Coordinates of C-alpha atoms in Angstrom, one line a residue:
Chain A
M1 CA 12.8 5.7 17.3
T2 CA 10.3 2.8 15.9
Q3 CA 7.5 4.1 15.2
V4 CA 4.4 1.9 16.5
A5 CA 2.2 -0.3 14.7
R6 CA -1.6 1.3 15.4
V7 CA -2.8 -1.7 13.3
D8 CA -6.6 -1.0 15.8
R9 CA -6.6 2.2 15.1
G10 CA -6.3 1.5 11.3
F11 CA -9.0 -1.3 11.2
M12 CA -11.1 1.1 12.7
T13 CA -11.5 3.7 10.5
A14 CA -11.1 1.3 7.4
G15 CA -14.8 -0.9 9.1
I16 CA -16.0 3.3 9.7
G17 CA -15.5 3.9 5.9
M18 CA -16.6 -0.3 4.9
A19 CA -20.1 0.4 7.2
V20 CA -21.2 3.0 5.2
V21 CA -19.6 2.8 1.7
G22 CA -21.6 -0.9 2.4
A23 CA -24.3 0.1 3.6
A24 CA -24.8 2.9 0.5
L25 CA -24.7 -0.1 -2.0
F26 CA -26.4 -2.5 0.3
A27 CA -29.6 -0.2 0.3
I28 CA -29.5 -0.5 -3.5
G29 CA -30.7 -3.1 -3.3
L30 CA -33.3 -3.7 -0.3
G31 CA -36.1 -3.0 -2.5
G32 CA -35.6 -6.6 -4.4
K33 CA -36.0 -9.5 -3.1
D34 CA -32.4 -10.6 -4.3
W35 CA -31.0 -8.9 -1.3
I36 CA -30.8 -11.7 1.0
H37 CA -28.9 -13.7 -1.3
S38 CA -26.2 -10.4 -0.9
Y39 CA -26.6 -10.3 2.6
F40 CA -25.6 -13.9 2.4
F41 CA -22.7 -14.2 0.0
G42 CA -21.1 -10.9 2.5
Y43 CA -22.0 -12.2 5.6
M44 CA -20.4 -16.0 4.6
F45 CA -17.1 -14.4 3.4
W46 CA -16.5 -12.9 6.7
L47 CA -18.4 -16.1 8.6
V48 CA -15.4 -18.1 6.9
L49 CA -12.9 -15.6 7.6
T50 CA -14.1 -15.6 11.3
I51 CA -14.1 -19.7 12.0
G52 CA -10.8 -20.0 9.9
C53 CA -9.2 -17.4 12.7
L54 CA -10.7 -19.5 15.4
G55 CA -9.2 -22.8 14.2
L56 CA -5.5 -20.9 14.1
T57 CA -5.5 -19.7 17.8
L58 CA -6.7 -23.8 18.3
L59 CA -3.4 -25.7 16.1
H60 CA -1.6 -22.9 17.5
H61 CA -2.6 -23.5 21.3
T62 CA -2.0 -27.7 20.2
A63 CA 1.2 -27.2 18.0
R64 CA 2.4 -24.7 20.3
G65 CA 4.5 -23.7 17.0
H66 CA 6.6 -20.5 16.8
W67 CA 5.0 -18.9 13.9
G68 CA 1.7 -18.4 15.8
F69 CA 2.8 -16.5 18.5
P70 CA 3.4 -13.2 17.2
V71 CA 0.1 -13.6 15.0
V72 CA -2.3 -15.1 17.6
R73 CA -3.7 -12.5 19.2
I74 CA -5.0 -11.6 15.1
F75 CA -6.5 -14.7 14.7
E76 CA -8.1 -14.4 18.7
A77 CA -9.6 -11.3 17.8
G78 CA -10.6 -11.9 14.3
G79 CA -12.0 -15.4 16.2
G80 CA -12.8 -14.9 19.5
P81 CA -15.8 -14.9 21.5
L82 CA -17.3 -10.9 20.2
A83 CA -16.3 -11.7 16.7
I84 CA -18.0 -15.2 17.0
A85 CA -21.2 -13.8 18.5
L86 CA -21.2 -11.2 16.5
C87 CA -21.4 -13.6 12.9
G88 CA -24.1 -15.1 15.6
L89 CA -26.4 -12.2 15.2
G90 CA -25.6 -12.3 11.7
T91 CA -27.6 -14.6 11.0
I92 CA -31.1 -13.2 11.9
P93 CA -31.3 -11.1 8.9
I94 CA -31.5 -14.6 7.5
I95 CA -33.8 -17.2 9.6
M96 CA -36.3 -13.8 9.2
N97 CA -36.2 -15.1 5.1
L98 CA -35.3 -19.3 5.7
P99 CA -37.8 -19.6 2.7
A100 CA -36.2 -17.3 0.5
L101 CA -32.6 -19.4 1.1
Y102 CA -33.2 -22.9 2.0
P103 CA -35.4 -24.9 -0.1
W104 CA -36.8 -27.0 2.5
A105 CA -38.0 -23.9 4.6
D106 CA -40.2 -22.9 1.4
A107 CA -43.6 -25.3 2.6
A108 CA -45.0 -25.2 -1.4
L109 CA -42.0 -26.6 -2.6
V110 CA -41.6 -29.8 0.1
A111 CA -45.4 -30.4 -0.4
K112 CA -44.3 -31.7 -3.9
D113 CA -40.9 -33.1 -3.4
P114 CA -40.8 -36.5 -1.3
I115 CA -37.0 -35.8 -0.7
L116 CA -37.1 -32.9 1.0
Q117 CA -40.0 -34.5 2.8
T118 CA -37.8 -37.4 4.1
K119 CA -35.3 -34.7 5.3
S120 CA -37.4 -32.5 7.2
F121 CA -36.4 -34.3 10.3
Y122 CA -33.5 -33.3 10.5
N123 CA -34.4 -29.8 7.7
N124 CA -36.7 -27.9 9.3
E125 CA -36.7 -24.5 11.0
G126 CA -37.2 -25.1 15.0
F127 CA -34.0 -27.7 14.8
W128 CA -32.2 -26.1 12.1
I129 CA -32.2 -22.3 14.4
A130 CA -31.4 -24.5 17.6
R131 CA -28.0 -26.3 15.6
V132 CA -26.5 -22.7 14.2
A133 CA -27.6 -21.1 18.2
L134 CA -26.2 -24.4 19.7
S135 CA -22.9 -24.0 17.2
F136 CA -21.9 -20.2 17.6
V137 CA -22.8 -20.7 21.1
I138 CA -19.8 -23.9 21.3
L139 CA -16.9 -21.8 19.1
A140 CA -17.9 -18.5 21.7
V141 CA -17.4 -21.0 24.5
F142 CA -13.6 -22.2 23.0
A143 CA -12.5 -18.8 22.0
A144 CA -13.6 -17.1 25.5
V145 CA -11.3 -19.9 27.1
N146 CA -8.2 -20.1 25.1
Q147 CA -8.4 -15.8 25.2
A148 CA -8.1 -16.1 29.3
W149 CA -6.0 -19.0 29.6
L150 CA -3.1 -17.0 27.6
K151 CA -3.9 -13.8 29.1
K152 CA -4.2 -15.5 32.5
E153 CA -0.5 -16.6 32.1
E154 CA 0.5 -13.2 30.7
Q155 CA -0.6 -11.6 34.1
T156 CA 0.5 -14.5 36.0
G157 CA 3.7 -15.8 34.4
D158 CA 2.5 -19.4 35.5
D159 CA 3.3 -21.9 32.7
R160 CA 0.9 -24.3 33.4
W161 CA -2.0 -22.3 32.1
R162 CA -0.2 -23.6 28.4
Q163 CA -0.3 -26.8 29.3
R164 CA -4.3 -25.6 30.5
R165 CA -4.6 -24.8 26.6
V166 CA -2.7 -27.4 24.7
N167 CA -5.0 -30.5 26.7
F168 CA -8.0 -27.6 25.9
S169 CA -7.3 -27.2 22.1
A170 CA -5.9 -30.5 21.2
I171 CA -10.0 -31.8 22.3
G172 CA -11.3 -28.8 21.1
L173 CA -9.4 -29.7 17.6
V174 CA -11.4 -32.3 16.5
F175 CA -14.9 -31.0 18.2
F176 CA -14.4 -27.5 16.1
V177 CA -14.1 -29.7 13.0
L178 CA -16.9 -31.3 13.7
I179 CA -18.9 -28.5 15.1
V180 CA -18.1 -25.8 11.8
N181 CA -18.4 -28.8 9.0
F182 CA -22.6 -29.1 10.9
L183 CA -22.5 -25.7 10.9
Y184 CA -21.1 -24.6 7.1
T185 CA -23.4 -27.6 6.0
D186 CA -26.8 -26.0 7.5
L187 CA -25.9 -22.3 6.3
G188 CA -24.4 -23.6 2.6
M189 CA -25.1 -26.6 1.5
S190 CA -28.1 -27.0 2.8
Q191 CA -29.6 -24.6 0.0
E192 CA -29.2 -26.9 -2.7
K193 CA -32.3 -28.6 -2.8
H194 CA -30.4 -32.5 -3.5
W195 CA -26.6 -31.8 -4.3
F196 CA -24.8 -32.8 -1.5
S197 CA -21.0 -33.1 -1.1
T198 CA -18.5 -34.5 2.3
I199 CA -16.3 -32.4 1.6
Y200 CA -18.0 -29.2 1.9
G201 CA -17.5 -28.9 5.7
V202 CA -14.0 -28.4 5.5
W203 CA -13.7 -26.5 2.0
L204 CA -15.0 -24.0 3.5
L205 CA -13.1 -24.4 6.5
V206 CA -9.4 -24.0 4.1
M207 CA -11.3 -20.9 2.7
G208 CA -11.3 -20.0 6.1
A209 CA -7.7 -20.4 7.7
L210 CA -6.1 -19.4 4.0
G211 CA -8.5 -16.1 4.2
A212 CA -7.0 -15.8 8.3
L213 CA -3.1 -16.3 7.5
G214 CA -3.6 -14.4 4.1
L215 CA -5.0 -11.3 6.5
A216 CA -2.5 -12.0 9.0
S217 CA 0.7 -12.1 6.9
A218 CA -0.7 -8.9 4.7
I219 CA -0.6 -7.2 9.1
L220 CA 2.7 -8.1 9.5
G221 CA 4.1 -7.2 5.9
T222 CA 2.5 -3.8 5.8
Q223 CA 3.6 -3.0 9.7
H224 CA 7.0 -5.6 9.5
N225 CA 8.9 -2.0 10.1
K226 CA 6.8 -0.7 12.8
S227 CA 6.5 -1.7 17.5
P228 CA 6.9 -4.2 18.0
Y229 CA 6.4 -6.2 15.2
D230 CA 10.1 -5.3 14.0
K231 CA 11.3 -7.6 16.4
V232 CA 9.5 -10.4 15.4
V233 CA 9.2 -9.8 11.5
E234 CA 12.0 -11.9 11.0
P235 CA 12.7 -14.4 7.2
W236 CA 11.7 -17.2 9.6
L237 CA 8.7 -16.2 11.0
T238 CA 7.7 -15.2 7.3
K239 CA 9.5 -18.2 5.6
D240 CA 6.9 -20.5 8.3
L241 CA 4.0 -18.6 8.0
G242 CA 4.8 -17.9 4.0
N243 CA 4.9 -22.4 4.1
L244 CA 1.6 -22.3 5.6
M245 CA -0.3 -20.3 3.4
L246 CA 1.1 -22.6 0.8
A247 CA 0.6 -26.1 2.0
F248 CA -3.0 -24.2 2.5
T249 CA -3.3 -23.2 -0.8
M250 CA -2.3 -26.7 -1.8
L251 CA -4.9 -27.7 0.0
W252 CA -7.9 -25.5 -0.8
A253 CA -6.9 -26.4 -4.3
Y254 CA -6.9 -30.2 -3.4
F255 CA -10.3 -30.1 -2.3
S256 CA -11.7 -27.1 -4.4
F257 CA -10.8 -30.0 -7.9
S258 CA -11.4 -33.6 -5.8
Q259 CA -14.7 -32.7 -5.2
Y260 CA -15.1 -31.5 -8.8
L261 CA -13.3 -35.0 -10.8
I262 CA -15.3 -36.9 -8.7
I263 CA -18.6 -35.5 -9.2
W264 CA -17.6 -35.3 -12.9
S265 CA -16.4 -38.7 -13.5
G266 CA -19.1 -40.1 -11.7
N267 CA -21.7 -38.2 -14.0
L268 CA -24.9 -38.3 -11.7
P269 CA -27.6 -36.1 -12.0
E270 CA -28.2 -34.7 -8.7
F271 CA -24.3 -34.7 -8.1
T272 CA -23.8 -33.0 -11.6
K273 CA -26.4 -30.4 -11.2
F274 CA -24.1 -28.1 -8.6
F275 CA -21.3 -27.8 -11.0
L276 CA -23.6 -27.1 -14.0
K277 CA -24.6 -24.5 -12.4
R278 CA -21.8 -23.0 -12.2
S279 CA -20.4 -23.6 -15.4
D280 CA -22.8 -22.6 -17.2
G281 CA -22.3 -19.0 -19.4
M282 CA -19.9 -16.6 -17.8
W283 CA -19.9 -18.4 -14.9
F284 CA -17.3 -20.8 -16.7
W285 CA -14.8 -18.3 -17.0
L286 CA -15.3 -17.3 -13.3
A287 CA -14.4 -21.0 -12.0
N288 CA -11.7 -21.4 -14.2
G289 CA -10.0 -17.8 -13.3
L290 CA -10.5 -18.9 -10.1
M291 CA -8.3 -21.9 -11.0
I292 CA -5.3 -19.2 -11.6
T293 CA -6.0 -16.6 -9.3
G294 CA -6.5 -18.7 -6.4
F295 CA -3.6 -21.8 -7.1
F296 CA -1.6 -21.6 -9.9
I297 CA -0.7 -17.4 -9.2
P298 CA -0.5 -17.7 -4.9
F299 CA 1.2 -21.5 -5.8
L300 CA 3.9 -20.0 -8.0
L301 CA 4.2 -17.0 -6.0
L302 CA 4.6 -18.9 -2.8
L303 CA 7.2 -21.3 -3.6
A304 CA 10.1 -18.4 -4.4
P305 CA 12.0 -17.9 -1.1
R306 CA 12.1 -14.5 -2.4
T307 CA 8.2 -14.2 -1.0
K308 CA 8.7 -15.7 1.9
R309 CA 11.7 -13.8 2.8
V310 CA 10.5 -9.9 1.1
P311 CA 8.3 -8.6 4.2
Q312 CA 6.8 -6.6 1.6
I313 CA 6.3 -9.0 -0.9
F314 CA 5.3 -11.4 1.5
G315 CA 2.8 -8.9 2.8
F316 CA 0.8 -7.7 -0.7
V317 CA 1.2 -11.7 -1.4
G318 CA -1.0 -12.4 1.8
G319 CA -3.8 -9.4 0.9
Y320 CA -3.5 -10.9 -2.1
I321 CA -4.7 -14.5 -0.9
L322 CA -7.6 -12.4 1.1
V323 CA -9.1 -10.3 -1.6
I324 CA -9.5 -14.0 -4.1
R325 CA -11.2 -15.5 -0.8
A326 CA -14.1 -13.0 -1.6
I327 CA -14.1 -14.1 -5.4
D328 CA -14.0 -17.9 -4.0
M329 CA -16.6 -17.6 -1.5
F330 CA -18.9 -15.6 -4.6
F331 CA -18.2 -18.7 -6.7
V332 CA -19.6 -20.9 -3.8
T333 CA -22.6 -18.9 -2.3
V334 CA -24.1 -16.8 -5.8
P335 CA -24.6 -18.9 -8.4
T336 CA -26.8 -21.0 -6.0
Y337 CA -29.5 -18.7 -6.8
R338 CA -28.4 -16.4 -10.1
Y339 CA -28.1 -18.2 -13.1
Q340 CA -26.0 -15.8 -15.2
L341 CA -22.3 -13.9 -13.6
S342 CA -23.5 -10.4 -12.8
V343 CA -22.7 -8.6 -9.7
Y344 CA -24.9 -6.8 -8.3
P345 CA -24.2 -3.3 -5.8
A346 CA -26.0 -4.7 -3.2
D347 CA -23.6 -7.8 -2.9
I348 CA -20.3 -5.4 -2.5
G349 CA -22.5 -3.9 -0.2
A350 CA -23.5 -6.3 1.5
L351 CA -19.5 -7.7 1.7
L352 CA -18.5 -4.0 2.5
L353 CA -21.3 -4.1 5.5
V354 CA -20.5 -6.7 7.5
G355 CA -16.8 -6.6 6.8
G356 CA -17.2 -2.6 8.0
V357 CA -18.5 -4.4 11.1
W358 CA -16.3 -6.6 12.1
C359 CA -13.1 -4.9 11.3
A360 CA -14.3 -2.3 13.9
A361 CA -14.8 -5.5 16.3
F362 CA -11.1 -7.3 15.6
A363 CA -10.7 -3.3 16.3
F364 CA -11.8 -3.4 19.0
V365 CA -10.6 -6.4 20.7
L366 CA -7.0 -5.8 18.4
R367 CA -6.9 -2.6 21.6
T368 CA -7.9 -4.4 24.5
A369 CA -4.2 -6.5 24.6
P370 CA -0.7 -5.9 23.2
L371 CA -0.5 -7.3 19.5
V372 CA 2.5 -9.6 20.5
T373 CA 2.4 -11.7 23.6
Y374 CA 5.7 -11.6 24.7
R375 CA 5.4 -14.2 27.8
T376 CA 5.8 -17.0 26.2
P377 CA 9.1 -18.4 26.3
E378 CA 9.4 -19.9 22.8
L379 CA 8.4 -15.9 21.5
K380 CA 11.9 -14.7 23.5
E381 CA 13.6 -17.7 22.0
A382 CA 12.9 -17.0 18.9
A383 CA 13.5 -13.6 19.5
D384 CA 17.0 -14.3 21.0
H385 CA 17.8 -16.8 17.6
A386 CA 16.9 -15.0 15.5
Chain B
M1 CA 51.1 -45.3 -14.9
S2 CA 50.7 -41.2 -15.3
H3 CA 47.5 -39.6 -15.4
G4 CA 49.2 -36.5 -16.1
R5 CA 47.5 -35.4 -13.3
D6 CA 49.3 -34.0 -9.6
T7 CA 48.3 -36.8 -7.2
A8 CA 50.7 -34.7 -4.6
P9 CA 48.7 -34.1 -1.4
K10 CA 47.7 -30.8 -1.4
R11 CA 46.3 -28.2 0.8
Y12 CA 42.8 -28.7 1.9
G13 CA 42.3 -26.4 5.0
V14 CA 42.7 -25.6 8.9
V15 CA 41.0 -27.2 10.9
A16 CA 39.9 -26.4 14.7
S17 CA 37.8 -28.2 17.2
F18 CA 36.3 -27.7 19.9
R19 CA 34.6 -28.8 23.2
T20 CA 30.7 -27.6 22.9
P21 CA 28.4 -26.0 20.6
E22 CA 28.4 -22.4 21.7
E23 CA 31.9 -22.6 21.2
L24 CA 32.0 -23.7 17.7
L25 CA 29.0 -21.2 17.1
A26 CA 31.5 -18.1 18.8
A27 CA 34.2 -19.1 16.6
A28 CA 32.3 -19.5 13.8
N29 CA 30.9 -16.1 14.1
R30 CA 34.7 -14.4 14.8
T31 CA 36.1 -16.3 11.6
R32 CA 33.6 -15.2 9.5
E33 CA 34.4 -11.1 10.5
A34 CA 38.0 -11.7 10.5
G35 CA 37.0 -12.5 6.7
Y36 CA 37.0 -15.9 5.8
R37 CA 34.3 -16.9 3.9
K38 CA 35.1 -20.6 3.2
I39 CA 34.4 -22.4 6.5
D40 CA 32.7 -25.1 7.1
G41 CA 31.8 -26.5 10.5
F42 CA 31.2 -30.6 11.2
S43 CA 28.9 -31.4 14.5
P44 CA 27.5 -34.5 15.7
I45 CA 24.2 -32.6 16.1
P46 CA 22.4 -29.7 15.2
V47 CA 23.9 -26.6 16.2
E48 CA 21.3 -24.2 16.5
G49 CA 22.2 -20.6 14.3
L50 CA 25.5 -22.7 12.4
T51 CA 23.8 -22.5 8.8
D52 CA 23.5 -18.2 9.1
V53 CA 26.8 -18.0 9.7
L54 CA 28.4 -20.3 7.9
K55 CA 26.2 -18.7 5.1
F56 CA 26.1 -21.6 2.4
D57 CA 25.8 -20.6 -1.0
E58 CA 22.0 -21.1 -2.2
S59 CA 21.4 -23.5 -4.2
I60 CA 20.0 -23.6 -7.6
L61 CA 18.6 -27.2 -6.6
G62 CA 15.5 -25.7 -6.0
W63 CA 14.9 -24.8 -9.7
I64 CA 16.5 -28.4 -10.8
T65 CA 13.5 -29.6 -9.0
F66 CA 11.1 -27.3 -10.1
G67 CA 12.9 -27.5 -14.2
H68 CA 11.8 -31.5 -13.3
G69 CA 8.0 -31.0 -12.4
V70 CA 7.6 -29.0 -15.2
L71 CA 9.1 -31.2 -17.1
G72 CA 7.5 -33.9 -15.6
A73 CA 3.4 -32.2 -16.6
C74 CA 4.7 -32.0 -20.3
I75 CA 5.2 -35.4 -20.3
G76 CA 2.2 -36.4 -18.5
V77 CA -0.3 -34.2 -20.4
G78 CA 1.4 -35.1 -23.6
L79 CA 1.0 -38.8 -22.8
Q80 CA -2.6 -38.5 -22.1
W81 CA -3.6 -36.3 -24.6
W82 CA -2.1 -38.6 -26.9
T83 CA -3.0 -41.4 -25.6
S84 CA -6.6 -40.5 -25.9
N85 CA -6.9 -39.0 -28.7
F86 CA -4.8 -41.0 -31.3
A87 CA -3.2 -44.6 -30.0
Y88 CA -6.3 -45.8 -27.7
S89 CA -9.5 -43.3 -28.7
H90 CA -11.8 -44.2 -27.3
N91 CA -15.4 -43.2 -26.0
V92 CA -15.8 -43.3 -21.8
G93 CA -19.3 -42.2 -20.8
G94 CA -19.7 -39.6 -23.7
K95 CA -17.2 -37.5 -22.5
P96 CA -14.8 -36.0 -25.0
L97 CA -11.6 -37.2 -25.9
S98 CA -9.8 -34.6 -24.6
S99 CA -11.0 -34.1 -21.1
W100 CA -9.0 -32.4 -19.2
P101 CA -9.7 -33.3 -15.8
M102 CA -9.2 -36.9 -16.2
F103 CA -5.9 -36.0 -17.0
F104 CA -4.5 -34.1 -13.5
P105 CA -4.1 -37.2 -11.3
V106 CA -1.4 -38.1 -13.7
T107 CA -0.2 -35.0 -14.9
Y108 CA -0.1 -34.7 -11.0
E109 CA 1.9 -37.9 -10.3
C110 CA 4.7 -37.2 -13.2
T111 CA 5.3 -34.2 -11.7
I112 CA 5.4 -34.7 -8.1
L113 CA 7.3 -38.1 -9.9
L114 CA 10.5 -36.0 -11.8
A115 CA 10.9 -33.4 -8.7
A116 CA 11.2 -36.0 -6.5
F117 CA 14.0 -37.5 -8.8
G118 CA 15.4 -34.0 -10.2
A119 CA 15.4 -33.3 -6.4
T120 CA 17.1 -35.9 -5.1
F121 CA 19.7 -36.6 -8.3
G122 CA 20.2 -32.8 -8.2
M123 CA 20.9 -33.6 -4.7
I124 CA 23.9 -36.1 -5.1
A125 CA 24.8 -34.2 -8.3
L126 CA 25.3 -30.9 -7.0
N127 CA 27.0 -31.8 -3.6
G128 CA 30.2 -34.1 -5.6
L129 CA 28.4 -37.6 -4.7
P130 CA 29.6 -39.8 -5.3
K131 CA 32.5 -38.6 -3.6
P132 CA 35.1 -41.9 -2.4
H133 CA 37.8 -39.4 -0.9
Q134 CA 36.9 -36.6 1.5
P135 CA 40.2 -35.0 2.6
I136 CA 38.6 -33.5 6.0
F137 CA 38.4 -37.2 6.9
N138 CA 42.5 -36.3 7.1
A139 CA 42.4 -34.7 10.0
E140 CA 42.9 -35.9 13.8
A141 CA 40.2 -33.1 15.7
M142 CA 38.1 -35.4 12.6
V143 CA 37.1 -38.8 14.1
R144 CA 35.6 -37.0 17.3
A145 CA 33.4 -35.0 15.2
S146 CA 30.3 -37.8 15.0
Q147 CA 30.9 -38.0 18.6
D148 CA 31.5 -35.4 21.3
R149 CA 33.4 -33.0 19.4
F150 CA 32.7 -29.7 17.0
V151 CA 35.0 -28.7 14.3
L152 CA 35.3 -25.5 12.4
L153 CA 37.1 -25.6 8.9
V154 CA 39.1 -22.7 7.0
E155 CA 39.6 -24.5 3.0
A156 CA 42.1 -23.7 1.3
S157 CA 39.9 -22.2 -1.5
D158 CA 39.6 -19.6 0.5
P159 CA 40.9 -16.4 -1.0
N160 CA 42.4 -15.2 1.7
F161 CA 43.8 -17.7 3.4
D162 CA 47.9 -17.9 4.2
E163 CA 48.2 -21.6 6.1
T164 CA 50.4 -19.5 9.5
K165 CA 48.0 -16.7 9.5
V166 CA 45.2 -19.5 9.7
K167 CA 47.0 -21.6 12.2
A168 CA 47.0 -18.4 14.4
F169 CA 43.9 -16.9 14.6
M170 CA 42.3 -20.1 15.4
Q171 CA 44.7 -20.5 17.8
T172 CA 43.3 -16.9 20.0
L173 CA 39.3 -19.0 19.2
D174 CA 40.6 -21.2 22.1
P175 CA 40.3 -24.9 20.0
E176 CA 41.0 -27.7 22.1
S177 CA 43.4 -28.2 18.8
V178 CA 44.2 -26.8 15.7
E179 CA 46.0 -28.2 13.1
A180 CA 46.4 -28.1 8.9
V181 CA 44.2 -30.7 6.7
W182 CA 45.8 -32.1 3.4
T183 CA 44.4 -34.2 0.3
S184 CA 45.6 -37.8 0.5
E185 CA 48.7 -38.6 -1.8
G186 CA 46.8 -40.0 -5.4
Y187 CA 43.7 -38.1 -5.4

């Protein structure tokens, strides 16, 4: 008799533990004025992961590849309406501290900066809050519709719900990328006073997709001998997911590096600022380390067929890719306000505290439905031929 | 003129022909279970699952491609390092002579160029191409293997190969035809 995978229980325990430890660490930083920066880093990591999960859900419903069925529940729990609603609520501390994060919200700064003044028709508190709120509402609707329609198909066995999801998600994916681009621009990029990059939004989007795939792979890899995953974790599945992770790893490297290369060779003051901060002092070593740990190591690991065949190795590589995203996000967000590379306890605290809530919500949603959708004919076919 | 090589026809194997992909898949499965290892299938359409049964040896092509890729990267970096430091050292926008960010695009292109060469020519070499004579086409059954028949081959190089035994075994698989294949005179 095979054991039953209790992913929800594991994540609930981990979530509570993370929240308690995180709250204690985060409390250390609450006295200072930097806590909101720590919070923003922790929040962004989980927001990007959530949106990555939602993006892969939409991609799965559009493409209907076999690889999606065994993991779509994970993506639904990670990028479902509840997770997105929580991410929306998570903006409240940010909204309450806008001037500490966004130069355009700092009246004194705007008064002496003509560039910020010109942008103020777009970057002002009211419009910003409205845009961010609207983004979360639309994303939550996208997630809720797909989740409800998948459930309907499972209950009724009616194939038409599948086609409806395809029609909805294919168009939804286009709007998803647009909306998320605006959201990341508002939340992250507008923290830089004058700097802008057109690849910023998709850069973070790919980070999220990579994190979500890493999460799913880690779950599959560690639970591969427990029901129901023992029936679906086969070499073809880990190979497909591994190749997708490999593609996203290359895309991440391409976005990260092409952005740097264009700015570096252009050498214009308003653009180089972003990378000057990130190559100063110890940040330089973090940037270089990220090239090795974020690209070369996972790239070479995922090239090897063995990684994509042995579930344990596959799960380990997935977990590694997810963990690296935290360093990645630290590099993207924190240097904006910190001139020297230093990790505060509150940074770890915020990451764990937000993560604890996220994991608890993840576990809560995961419990409401079977881990794998069996009604979908593709999976049956895949399971038969495996 | 003699080349000192035996050019008389030699045993190549035994083929059986089937009407449906399912029959071929089932027959391949049973042939494998019977202990034959050097088996191959020929089909006008892709048969899902057949490659899993035939169990092709893991190819070293990946390593050949990887090796060529690494070689390409080294050539790309080396070329640029030499040209920008020695052959044509110019001050471009006040940047250092060895500006590695600028080296990436050419290094990358050299990597994939040589990796693609490695993959293409490596594949051709590993397949023993060009091969003007392929004995399998001496089989009657192969005439329709690219149209509407599914052919299974047990090669004579299989350690368990015995023509009469293989023929008798293949008759039990309910084939359309079974025949022995020989190489052509002169090869």
